[in-house]
Coordinates of C-alpha atoms in Angstrom, one line a residue:
Chain X
M1 CA 217.3 70.4 83.2
M2 CA 214.5 71.8 85.4
V3 CA 213.8 74.2 82.6
L4 CA 213.8 71.5 79.7
G5 CA 211.5 69.2 82.1
R6 CA 208.7 72.0 82.2
A7 CA 208.6 72.7 78.8
F8 CA 208.2 69.1 77.8
A9 CA 205.5 68.9 80.0
T10 CA 203.7 72.2 78.8
V11 CA 204.2 70.9 75.1
F12 CA 202.5 67.6 75.9
C13 CA 199.8 68.8 77.8
L14 CA 199.0 71.3 74.9
L15 CA 198.9 68.2 72.4
Q16 CA 196.5 66.4 74.9
A17 CA 193.9 68.9 74.8
V18 CA 194.3 69.7 71.2
S19 CA 193.6 66.0 70.7
G20 CA 190.8 65.8 73.0
E21 CA 188.9 68.5 71.4
S22 CA 189.5 67.1 67.9
G23 CA 187.5 64.3 68.4
N24 CA 188.0 60.4 68.0
A25 CA 186.0 58.4 66.4
Q26 CA 187.6 55.4 67.0
N27 CA 186.9 55.4 70.9
G28 CA 183.1 54.5 70.1
D29 CA 182.1 57.7 72.3
L30 CA 178.9 58.8 71.5
E31 CA 179.2 62.0 72.9
D32 CA 181.5 62.5 69.9
A33 CA 179.6 60.3 67.5
E34 CA 178.2 62.8 65.1
P35 CA 179.5 66.0 65.6
D36 CA 178.1 67.7 62.3
A37 CA 174.5 66.4 63.4
D38 CA 172.4 69.0 63.5
Y39 CA 170.3 69.0 66.8
S40 CA 167.9 71.5 66.0
F41 CA 164.5 71.2 67.3
G42 CA 161.1 72.8 67.4
C43 CA 158.5 73.1 69.7
Y44 CA 154.6 74.0 70.2
S45 CA 152.5 74.2 73.1
Q46 CA 148.7 73.6 73.2
L47 CA 147.0 75.0 76.3
E48 CA 144.2 74.0 78.1
V49 CA 143.6 70.9 75.7
D50 CA 142.6 68.8 78.3
G51 CA 140.8 70.2 81.0
N52 CA 143.7 72.6 82.9
Q53 CA 146.3 70.8 81.2
H54 CA 148.9 71.6 78.8
S55 CA 150.6 70.0 76.1
L56 CA 154.3 70.3 75.1
T57 CA 155.3 68.9 71.7
C58 CA 158.5 69.1 69.7
A59 CA 160.6 67.3 67.2
F60 CA 163.8 67.7 65.5
D61 CA 164.1 69.7 62.5
D62 CA 166.1 66.8 60.5
P63 CA 164.0 63.8 60.0
D64 CA 167.1 61.7 59.5
I65 CA 168.7 62.3 62.4
N66 CA 169.1 59.4 64.8
S67 CA 167.2 59.9 67.8
T68 CA 167.0 56.7 69.3
N69 CA 168.8 57.7 72.8
L70 CA 168.2 61.4 72.7
E71 CA 166.0 63.1 75.2
L72 CA 164.2 66.4 75.6
Q73 CA 164.0 67.8 79.0
I74 CA 162.6 71.5 79.9
C75 CA 163.8 73.2 83.1
D76 CA 162.8 76.4 84.9
V77 CA 159.1 76.7 84.1
L78 CA 157.4 74.1 86.1
L79 CA 155.6 74.8 88.9
Q80 CA 157.3 73.4 92.3
M81 CA 158.9 71.5 89.7
G82 CA 162.7 71.6 88.7
C83 CA 163.0 69.5 85.1
L84 CA 160.4 67.8 82.9
T85 CA 161.7 65.2 80.1
L86 CA 159.5 64.9 77.2
N87 CA 158.1 61.5 75.8
K88 CA 159.1 59.8 73.3
L89 CA 156.4 59.4 70.6
Q90 CA 157.8 58.0 67.1
R91 CA 159.6 61.0 65.8
K92 CA 158.3 63.5 68.1
Y93 CA 158.4 64.3 72.0
F94 CA 155.6 65.0 73.6
V95 CA 154.3 66.1 77.9
K96 CA 151.1 67.1 79.1
T97 CA 151.1 69.0 82.1
G98 CA 149.0 71.6 84.0
R99 CA 152.3 72.6 85.9
F100 CA 153.7 75.1 83.2
L101 CA 154.1 78.8 84.7
L102 CA 152.9 80.6 81.4
I103 CA 155.7 83.2 82.6
G104 CA 159.0 83.8 81.6
N105 CA 161.6 81.9 79.8
S106 CA 162.3 77.8 80.4
N107 CA 165.6 76.0 79.0
M108 CA 165.0 73.1 76.6
C109 CA 168.1 70.5 76.3
V110 CA 168.8 67.6 73.9
K111 CA 170.0 65.3 75.9
L112 CA 172.4 62.3 75.3
G113 CA 172.4 60.3 78.5
E114 CA 173.6 62.9 81.0
K115 CA 175.2 65.1 78.8
N116 CA 173.2 68.2 77.1
L117 CA 174.1 68.0 73.2
T118 CA 172.3 71.4 72.5
C119 CA 170.2 73.6 74.8
K120 CA 168.1 76.5 73.6
N121 CA 164.9 79.0 75.9
I122 CA 162.1 79.1 74.8
E123 CA 159.0 80.4 76.4
I124 CA 155.9 78.4 76.5
S125 CA 153.2 81.6 76.1
K126 CA 155.0 82.2 72.7
I127 CA 154.8 79.2 71.0
V128 CA 151.1 78.5 71.5
K129 CA 149.3 76.4 68.4
P130 CA 145.4 76.5 68.6
E131 CA 143.2 73.8 68.2
A132 CA 142.2 73.2 64.3
P133 CA 138.6 74.9 63.8
F134 CA 135.6 72.6 63.3
G135 CA 131.9 72.5 62.4
L136 CA 132.5 74.8 58.9
E137 CA 129.3 75.5 57.6
V138 CA 127.9 77.4 54.3
V139 CA 124.3 78.6 53.7
Y140 CA 123.3 80.5 50.7
R141 CA 120.9 83.3 51.4
K142 CA 118.7 84.3 48.5
E143 CA 117.8 87.9 49.9
A144 CA 121.3 89.1 50.8
N145 CA 122.2 87.2 47.8
D146 CA 125.4 86.3 49.9
F147 CA 127.2 83.0 51.8
L148 CA 127.0 82.8 55.1
V149 CA 130.3 81.1 56.6
T150 CA 130.2 79.9 60.2
F151 CA 132.5 77.6 62.0
N152 CA 133.4 76.5 65.8
T153 CA 136.4 76.6 68.2
T154 CA 137.1 75.1 71.2
H155 CA 139.1 78.4 72.4
S156 CA 135.8 80.3 72.9
K157 CA 135.4 78.1 76.3
K158 CA 139.1 78.5 77.5
K159 CA 140.1 81.0 80.2
Y160 CA 143.9 81.9 78.6
V161 CA 143.8 81.8 74.9
K162 CA 140.7 82.9 74.5
H163 CA 140.6 85.4 71.4
L164 CA 142.0 84.2 68.1
M165 CA 142.7 85.4 64.8
H166 CA 141.3 82.9 61.7
D167 CA 142.4 82.5 58.4
M168 CA 139.5 81.5 56.0
A169 CA 140.6 80.2 52.3
Y170 CA 138.4 79.0 49.4
R171 CA 138.6 78.3 46.0
P172 CA 136.5 76.5 43.1
K173 CA 137.2 72.8 43.1
K174 CA 137.3 72.3 39.7
G175 CA 141.1 73.1 38.4
E176 CA 144.0 74.0 40.5
S177 CA 143.3 78.1 41.0
N178 CA 144.6 79.7 43.8
W179 CA 143.5 80.0 47.2
T180 CA 141.5 83.3 48.4
H181 CA 142.3 83.8 51.8
V182 CA 140.5 86.0 54.0
H183 CA 141.3 86.9 57.8
L184 CA 138.5 87.5 60.4
M185 CA 138.4 87.6 64.2
N186 CA 135.0 86.5 64.4
T187 CA 133.7 83.0 63.7
K188 CA 131.0 84.4 61.2
T189 CA 131.4 86.2 57.8
T190 CA 129.9 86.3 54.5
I191 CA 131.0 85.9 51.0
L192 CA 129.1 87.7 48.5
E193 CA 127.9 85.9 45.7
R194 CA 129.0 88.3 42.9
T195 CA 132.5 87.4 43.8
L196 CA 132.4 84.1 43.2
K197 CA 131.6 82.3 39.7
P198 CA 128.0 81.4 39.1
K199 CA 127.0 77.6 39.0
A200 CA 130.2 76.4 40.3
V201 CA 131.3 74.2 43.3
Y202 CA 133.7 75.8 46.2
E203 CA 135.8 74.4 48.5
I204 CA 136.6 76.2 51.7
K205 CA 138.8 75.3 54.7
V206 CA 139.7 77.5 58.1
R207 CA 142.6 77.7 60.4
S208 CA 143.3 79.9 63.7
I209 CA 146.7 81.6 65.1
P210 CA 146.3 83.1 68.5
G211 CA 145.5 86.6 68.4
T212 CA 145.9 88.1 72.2
R213 CA 148.6 90.7 73.0
Y214 CA 150.6 88.1 75.8
F215 CA 149.9 84.8 73.9
K216 CA 151.6 84.1 70.7
G217 CA 152.4 81.0 68.2
F218 CA 151.6 79.6 65.0
W219 CA 148.8 78.7 62.9
S220 CA 146.6 76.0 63.8
D221 CA 146.1 72.8 61.3
W222 CA 143.4 73.5 58.7
S223 CA 139.7 72.4 59.6
P224 CA 137.9 69.8 57.3
S225 CA 137.2 71.3 54.5
S226 CA 133.7 72.3 53.2
T227 CA 132.1 72.7 49.6
F228 CA 129.4 74.8 48.4
K229 CA 127.5 75.4 45.4
T230 CA 126.6 78.8 43.7
P231 CA 123.5 79.2 42.3
D232 CA 122.7 79.8 38.6
P233 CA 121.9 83.1 37.5
W234 CA 119.1 82.2 35.0
S235 CA 117.3 80.3 38.0
R236 CA 116.6 83.5 39.2
V237 CA 113.9 84.1 36.3
R238 CA 110.9 81.9 38.0
W239 CA 109.7 84.9 40.2
D240 CA 106.3 85.4 41.6
P241 CA 103.6 86.2 38.9
V242 CA 101.2 88.1 41.4
L243 CA 103.0 91.0 42.3
P244 CA 104.0 91.9 38.7
S245 CA 100.8 91.5 36.9
I246 CA 99.1 93.8 40.2
S247 CA 101.4 96.5 39.1
I248 CA 100.9 96.1 35.7
L249 CA 97.1 96.3 36.0
S250 CA 97.2 99.1 38.3
F251 CA 99.2 101.2 36.0
F252 CA 96.8 100.9 33.0
S253 CA 94.1 101.6 35.7
V254 CA 96.1 105.1 36.0
V255 CA 96.5 105.8 32.3
L256 CA 93.1 105.2 31.5
L257 CA 91.5 107.2 34.7
V258 CA 93.9 109.9 33.6
I259 CA 92.7 109.7 29.7
L260 CA 89.2 110.1 30.9
T261 CA 89.8 112.6 33.2
C262 CA 91.2 114.9 30.2
V263 CA 88.3 114.2 27.9
L264 CA 85.6 114.6 30.0
W265 CA 86.8 117.3 32.3
K266 CA 85.1 120.7 30.4
K267 CA 81.9 118.6 30.0
R268 CA 81.1 116.8 33.1
I269 CA 83.5 117.2 35.8
K270 CA 84.4 120.5 35.8
P271 CA 80.7 122.0 35.9
I272 CA 80.5 119.5 39.0
V273 CA 84.0 120.7 40.6
W274 CA 84.1 124.1 39.8
P275 CA 80.3 125.1 38.7
S276 CA 79.9 128.3 37.0
L277 CA 78.3 131.6 38.0
P278 CA 75.9 132.9 35.5
D279 CA 77.2 136.1 34.1
H280 CA 74.5 138.4 33.7
K281 CA 75.9 140.4 30.7
K282 CA 77.0 137.2 28.5
T283 CA 73.2 135.8 29.1
L284 CA 72.1 139.1 28.6
E285 CA 74.1 138.7 24.8
Q286 CA 72.7 135.4 24.4
L287 CA 69.4 136.3 24.7
C288 CA 69.7 139.5 22.4
K289 CA 71.0 137.8 19.5
K290 CA 74.2 139.3 17.8
P291 CA 74.1 140.2 14.6
Q292 CA 76.0 138.6 11.8
K293 CA 79.7 140.5 11.4
N294 CA 79.9 140.3 8.0
L295 CA 77.0 142.2 6.9
N296 CA 76.7 144.2 3.9
V297 CA 75.2 147.4 4.1
S298 CA 74.6 149.8 1.3
F299 CA 72.1 152.8 0.7
N300 CA 71.9 152.5 -2.9
P301 CA 68.5 152.1 -3.6
E302 CA 68.8 149.5 -6.1
S303 CA 70.0 147.3 -3.7
F304 CA 66.6 147.6 -2.1
L305 CA 64.4 146.6 -5.0
D306 CA 63.5 143.5 -2.9
C307 CA 62.4 145.2 -0.3
Q308 CA 58.7 146.1 0.7
I309 CA 58.1 149.8 1.3
H310 CA 55.4 150.6 3.6
E311 CA 54.4 154.5 3.4
V312 CA 54.2 155.8 6.7
N313 CA 51.1 157.8 6.9
G314 CA 50.0 159.6 10.3
I315 CA 52.3 160.8 13.3
Q316 CA 51.3 161.2 16.4
S317 CA 52.2 163.8 18.7
R318 CA 54.1 165.7 16.1
D319 CA 54.3 168.8 18.0
E320 CA 55.9 166.9 21.1
V321 CA 58.5 165.1 18.8
E322 CA 59.4 168.1 17.1
S323 CA 59.8 170.2 20.5
F324 CA 62.0 167.5 21.5
L325 CA 64.2 167.1 18.5
Q326 CA 64.4 171.0 18.8
N327 CA 65.7 170.9 22.3
D328 CA 68.5 168.6 21.0
H329 CA 69.1 169.9 18.2
P330 CA 68.5 173.5 17.2
P331 CA 66.7 174.1 13.3
Q332 CA 69.3 174.4 11.0
P333 CA 69.0 176.4 8.2
D334 CA 68.4 175.8 4.7
L335 CA 71.5 173.4 4.4
P336 CA 73.1 172.1 1.4
P337 CA 73.1 168.1 1.5
E338 CA 76.5 168.0 2.1
E339 CA 76.3 170.3 5.4
L340 CA 72.8 168.2 6.2
E341 CA 75.1 165.0 5.8
N342 CA 77.7 165.8 8.1
Q343 CA 75.1 167.1 10.7
E344 CA 73.9 163.7 10.4
H345 CA 77.2 162.2 10.6
G346 CA 77.8 164.3 13.6
A347 CA 74.7 162.8 15.4
S348 CA 75.7 160.1 17.6
V349 CA 73.8 156.9 16.5
H350 CA 74.9 154.5 19.4
S351 CA 71.8 152.7 20.2
P352 CA 69.3 150.9 18.3
N353 CA 67.2 153.8 18.0
W354 CA 69.7 156.0 15.5
L355 CA 66.6 156.5 13.2
S356 CA 65.3 158.5 15.9
E357 CA 68.5 160.6 16.2
I358 CA 69.0 160.5 12.3
S359 CA 65.2 162.5 12.0
V360 CA 66.6 165.1 14.6
S361 CA 68.6 166.8 11.5
I362 CA 65.6 166.7 9.4
P363 CA 66.4 169.1 6.2
E364 CA 64.1 172.4 6.7
T365 CA 62.5 171.6 2.9
V366 CA 61.2 168.6 4.5
R367 CA 60.2 170.0 7.7
R368 CA 58.8 173.3 6.1
D369 CA 56.5 171.5 3.7
S370 CA 54.6 169.3 5.7
P371 CA 55.2 166.6 7.8
L372 CA 52.0 164.8 7.5
R373 CA 52.1 165.2 3.4
F374 CA 55.7 164.2 3.5
L375 CA 54.8 161.0 5.5
S376 CA 52.0 160.5 3.2
R377 CA 53.5 160.4 0.0
N378 CA 54.3 156.9 -1.4
L379 CA 57.6 155.6 0.0
S380 CA 60.0 154.5 -3.2
A381 CA 62.6 153.1 -1.0
C382 CA 63.3 152.7 2.7
N383 CA 66.6 153.1 4.2
T384 CA 68.4 150.0 5.6
P385 CA 69.9 150.7 8.7
T386 CA 73.6 151.0 9.3
F387 CA 76.1 150.5 12.0
P388 CA 77.1 153.3 13.9
S389 CA 80.4 153.6 12.3
S390 CA 79.0 154.1 8.9
R391 CA 76.0 155.8 9.5
S392 CA 76.3 158.0 5.9
L393 CA 73.1 158.3 4.7
D394 CA 72.1 159.3 0.9
Y395 CA 69.8 162.1 1.7
R396 CA 70.8 164.1 -1.4
D397 CA 68.6 161.6 -3.6
D398 CA 66.2 161.0 -1.2
D399 CA 65.7 164.7 -0.8
R400 CA 65.0 165.0 -4.3
N401 CA 62.8 162.7 -4.9
G402 CA 60.7 162.1 -2.2
P403 CA 59.8 161.8 1.1
H404 CA 61.6 159.6 3.0
V405 CA 60.8 156.1 5.1
Y406 CA 61.9 156.6 8.7
Q407 CA 61.7 153.3 11.0
D408 CA 60.2 154.7 14.2
L409 CA 57.8 156.9 12.9
L410 CA 57.1 160.2 14.7
P411 CA 53.7 160.0 15.6
S412 CA 51.0 161.8 13.9
P413 CA 48.3 163.6 15.9
G414 CA 45.7 161.7 13.5
N415 CA 47.2 158.3 14.0
T416 CA 46.5 157.6 17.3
N417 CA 44.6 155.1 16.8
G418 CA 45.9 153.5 13.9
T419 CA 48.7 151.3 13.6
L420 CA 51.5 151.8 11.5
P421 CA 52.9 148.6 9.5
Q422 CA 55.7 147.0 11.3
L423 CA 58.4 147.7 9.3
F424 CA 60.6 145.5 11.2
P425 CA 61.6 144.7 14.2
L426 CA 64.2 146.5 16.6
Q427 CA 67.4 144.7 17.6
S428 CA 70.6 145.7 19.4
G429 CA 72.3 147.9 16.9
I430 CA 71.1 146.9 14.1
L431 CA 68.0 147.4 11.8
I432 CA 67.2 144.9 9.0
P433 CA 64.9 146.3 6.4
V434 CA 61.7 144.5 5.4
C435 CA 59.9 146.9 3.2
Q436 CA 57.5 147.0 1.2
R437 CA 56.5 148.6 -2.1
Q438 CA 53.1 149.5 -0.2
P439 CA 51.6 152.5 0.4
I440 CA 51.0 153.4 3.7
P441 CA 47.8 154.3 4.8
T442 CA 47.8 157.9 5.7
S443 CA 45.6 157.2 8.9
S444 CA 48.0 154.6 10.3
V445 CA 48.1 154.9 14.3
L446 CA 51.0 153.7 16.3
N447 CA 50.2 151.4 18.5
Q448 CA 51.3 151.5 22.1
E449 CA 53.9 149.1 21.8
E450 CA 55.6 151.1 18.9
A451 CA 55.0 154.1 20.9
Y452 CA 56.7 152.5 24.1
V453 CA 59.6 151.5 21.9
T454 CA 60.0 155.0 20.2
M455 CA 59.4 156.8 23.6
S456 CA 62.0 154.5 25.3
S457 CA 64.3 155.2 22.1
F458 CA 64.1 158.9 22.7
Y459 CA 64.8 158.4 26.4
Q460 CA 67.7 156.5 25.7
N461 CA 69.0 159.0 23.4
K462 CA 68.7 161.6 25.8
Chain Q
M1 CA 207.8 116.8 148.4
R2 CA 207.6 118.2 145.8
A3 CA 204.0 120.2 144.3
R4 CA 202.8 119.2 141.3
S5 CA 201.7 121.8 138.9
C6 CA 199.3 121.5 136.3
F7 CA 201.7 122.2 133.7
S8 CA 203.6 119.5 134.6
P9 CA 203.4 116.4 132.2
S10 CA 203.2 114.0 135.0
H11 CA 200.3 111.6 134.6
H12 CA 199.8 111.9 131.0
D13 CA 201.9 109.3 128.9
Y14 CA 201.8 110.6 125.2
T15 CA 203.9 107.7 124.2
H16 CA 201.1 105.6 124.2
L17 CA 199.3 107.9 121.5
P18 CA 200.2 106.1 118.1
Q19 CA 198.7 103.3 119.4
T20 CA 195.7 104.5 120.6
M21 CA 195.2 106.5 117.1
F22 CA 195.9 103.4 115.3
H23 CA 193.2 101.3 117.3
V24 CA 190.3 104.1 117.0
S25 CA 191.4 104.2 113.2
F26 CA 190.8 100.5 112.6
R27 CA 187.6 100.4 114.1
Y28 CA 186.3 103.2 111.8
I29 CA 187.9 101.8 108.7
F30 CA 186.5 98.0 109.2
G31 CA 183.7 98.9 111.5
I32 CA 181.7 100.9 110.2
P33 CA 181.7 100.4 106.3
P34 CA 180.4 96.8 106.8
L35 CA 178.1 97.8 109.2
I36 CA 176.6 100.1 106.6
L37 CA 177.0 97.5 103.9
V38 CA 174.7 95.2 106.4
L39 CA 172.2 97.8 107.1
L40 CA 171.5 99.1 103.3
P41 CA 169.6 96.3 102.0
V42 CA 167.5 96.5 104.8
T43 CA 166.6 100.2 104.1
S44 CA 166.4 100.1 100.1
S45 CA 164.4 98.3 97.7
D46 CA 166.0 95.7 95.1
C47 CA 162.8 94.8 93.7
H48 CA 161.5 96.0 90.3
I49 CA 158.6 95.1 88.1
K50 CA 159.6 93.4 84.5
D51 CA 156.0 93.5 83.3
K52 CA 155.3 97.1 83.3
E53 CA 152.8 96.9 80.4
G54 CA 151.2 94.7 82.6
K55 CA 150.5 91.6 79.4
A56 CA 151.7 88.8 81.6
Y57 CA 149.7 90.1 84.4
E58 CA 146.4 90.4 82.7
S59 CA 146.8 87.0 80.4
V60 CA 147.8 84.9 83.3
L61 CA 147.9 86.1 86.6
M62 CA 144.4 88.1 86.7
I63 CA 142.8 84.5 85.4
S64 CA 144.4 82.6 88.5
I65 CA 143.6 85.3 91.2
D66 CA 139.6 85.3 89.9
E67 CA 139.9 81.5 89.8
L68 CA 141.1 81.3 93.6
D69 CA 138.7 83.8 94.5
K70 CA 135.7 82.1 93.1
M71 CA 137.3 78.8 94.6
T72 CA 137.9 80.3 98.2
G73 CA 133.7 81.0 98.0
T74 CA 132.0 83.8 100.2
V75 CA 133.2 84.2 103.3
S76 CA 131.2 85.9 105.8
N77 CA 131.9 87.1 109.2
C78 CA 135.6 88.6 108.2
P79 CA 137.2 90.5 110.7
N80 CA 136.9 94.6 109.8
N81 CA 140.4 95.4 111.6
E82 CA 143.4 95.2 109.2
P83 CA 145.8 92.3 109.3
N84 CA 149.4 92.9 110.7
F85 CA 150.8 92.2 107.6
F86 CA 149.1 95.1 105.6
K87 CA 150.2 97.6 108.2
K88 CA 153.9 96.2 108.0
H89 CA 154.3 95.9 104.3
P90 CA 151.9 98.3 102.3
C91 CA 151.7 98.7 98.6
D92 CA 153.3 102.3 99.0
D93 CA 154.8 104.4 96.2
A94 CA 158.3 103.0 95.0
K95 CA 157.3 100.1 97.1
E96 CA 154.9 98.1 95.0
A97 CA 157.5 95.5 93.5
A98 CA 158.4 94.5 97.3
F99 CA 154.8 94.2 98.5
L100 CA 154.0 92.2 95.8
N101 CA 157.2 89.8 96.0
R102 CA 156.4 89.6 100.2
A103 CA 152.5 88.9 99.0
A104 CA 153.6 86.4 96.6
R105 CA 155.9 84.4 99.1
K106 CA 152.9 84.9 101.8
L107 CA 150.7 83.1 99.1
K108 CA 152.4 80.0 99.1
Q109 CA 151.6 79.3 102.9
F110 CA 147.8 78.7 101.8
L111 CA 149.4 75.3 99.9
K112 CA 148.7 73.7 103.0
M113 CA 144.5 74.5 102.7
N114 CA 145.0 71.8 100.0
I115 CA 141.3 72.4 98.9
S116 CA 142.3 70.7 95.2
E117 CA 145.1 70.2 92.9
E118 CA 143.7 73.0 90.6
F119 CA 143.4 75.2 93.4
N120 CA 147.1 74.6 94.0
I121 CA 148.1 75.1 90.6
H122 CA 146.6 78.7 90.5
L123 CA 147.8 79.5 93.6
L124 CA 151.4 78.5 92.7
T125 CA 150.9 80.2 89.0
V126 CA 150.2 83.5 91.1
S127 CA 152.7 82.7 93.7
Q128 CA 155.9 82.2 91.5
G129 CA 154.2 84.1 88.4
T130 CA 154.7 87.3 90.5
Q131 CA 157.9 86.8 91.8
T132 CA 159.2 86.0 88.6
L133 CA 157.8 89.6 87.1
V134 CA 158.7 91.6 90.2
N135 CA 162.2 90.5 90.2
C136 CA 163.7 91.1 93.4
T137 CA 167.3 90.6 93.6
N138 CA 167.8 90.9 97.7
K139 CA 167.0 87.3 99.4
E140 CA 165.1 88.0 102.2
E141 CA 166.0 85.1 104.5
K142 CA 163.6 86.0 106.8
N143 CA 160.6 84.0 107.3
L144 CA 157.4 85.5 106.7
K145 CA 155.2 84.7 110.0
E146 CA 153.3 81.7 109.4
Q147 CA 150.1 82.0 108.5
K148 CA 147.0 80.2 110.2
K149 CA 145.5 77.6 109.0
N150 CA 142.6 77.8 106.6
D151 CA 141.8 81.7 107.0
P152 CA 139.9 82.2 103.8
C153 CA 139.2 85.8 104.9
F154 CA 142.9 86.7 105.0
L155 CA 143.0 85.3 101.7
K156 CA 140.5 86.7 99.7
R157 CA 142.0 89.9 101.3
L158 CA 145.8 89.4 100.1
L159 CA 144.3 88.3 96.4
R160 CA 142.6 91.5 96.6
E161 CA 145.6 93.5 97.8
I162 CA 147.7 92.0 95.2
K163 CA 145.0 92.8 92.5
T164 CA 144.9 96.3 93.9
C165 CA 148.7 96.9 93.5
W166 CA 149.0 95.7 90.2
N167 CA 146.4 97.7 89.1
K168 CA 148.3 100.9 90.9
I169 CA 151.4 99.6 88.5
L170 CA 149.9 99.5 85.6
K171 CA 147.9 102.7 86.0
G172 CA 151.1 104.7 86.8
S173 CA 152.5 103.3 83.9
I174 CA 150.4 104.5 81.6

């Protein structure tokens, strides 16, 4: 009997316990009114929102929840206070106090009367939501071709959450294009003009989030949007005309200067800048005119038909000349004309006084006959002078025909006072015949000038 | 009359020996261990630092310490001798947490200065915040000696020692 009674009591107790947990809506017990309701909630804190006071704002995740009698209470995080109940503002729960201990966890519970419906741990320092930035301005910088973006935040003057990370977003106002996000740690940044569409209106906004090692939280609300306009690229065509015109003018001046320098370099500029020292050799050459290069020389008598031949009559100081000639060239035997010609070729004729050299190898027959008579004969031809390289003389005909006329006539003893006709002037290396078919007076006397020239030519040959 | 010899077991009563031994063992078993248990908390430290990286100290406590130092103002004519508190509770090695705990409790005594609400908030922030971070498990029921009223010299010294001890902890943890 006792055992049976115990069994019945045990079963009854079990039933009561089970029925109690299942819930009974008919009782009207509010504790069990919404067993499936989601009392999950979210909170965020704002530090130093009003002086040294911090705020805490919470709200249920389910907007349809009946929060008429629900309360939110926070404990274990207050300075010298146990718990603090949040004030209800429409659908949100809010409290502002300076007695939040910003270290450690706290316990937030949803209370219905005295009963805690749900609780969860929150850390005030980890749910910080900064205040929204303000004063967003965009300025176009023409020199840098960019836009300077600046804004302000209240946290720069706060003690705790001083360092924030900012999110700047911009997009063209027309059209529903995506926002371009830029993260930055400062309240100043730039946007390059070339990254934007030209001649378009842009919309820009910015928000913040805690950026310290300790304080964490959520993004702030967006700042009020600003707009800015990108310039028209063709409007930059207008430029300052002064600088380009000056540069063009200076360029052309430089070009003109270069051309003038090249043109007038030799005649005007170089003699002044680099005066040339007189060259004595060249000066001498200029003084003594050079003979023509293409000078046809021929010893054919027929080519000298127009020449005036002058007969040489007297030679003064014939003995002196003969002795002088004999010292240089010993008297040759009666040589055939060919040998004579060879000798004449062998005679060096390197100076304008080649006639004197030629006269060295006077054939013996001529010398033997009579130099005077030889000289007094009518001259039929005059010898044209030749270059040293072509000093062939046709002595064969002259030897047979008659006397020869020689330039630089040997002085005759009887013609000291006479003057020989001036045959042709002496020039450097070349003698131009000016011959006349006139008999030369037998008593021509070499003047002092001709004697001087003859002597000087001898001196040079020596 | 019978002469007593030394070897005669006349005056020693061994019948009571088991009882004696029982009393002695009783003392050793039930006396000494509790004594050890009582004495051990005195010698050992049950405080340990939770925030070894110093994030909470740098972001919250240091700000309040600086604000308190600023509010206390410039104090002159402070005595050069070291207060007894620091002699008794130095920030020695392996005892930093204990020192901070005691220093935090000492700070609360300055609430009586009642300078301003903001002063009290910062004072409580440092005191309660430090105690939260050092997490001492043993309950020191012994009350600290009451601090003289309005001793800004001691307050300044206390704040400086708390800062120094925290820096020592953070330096050692790097």
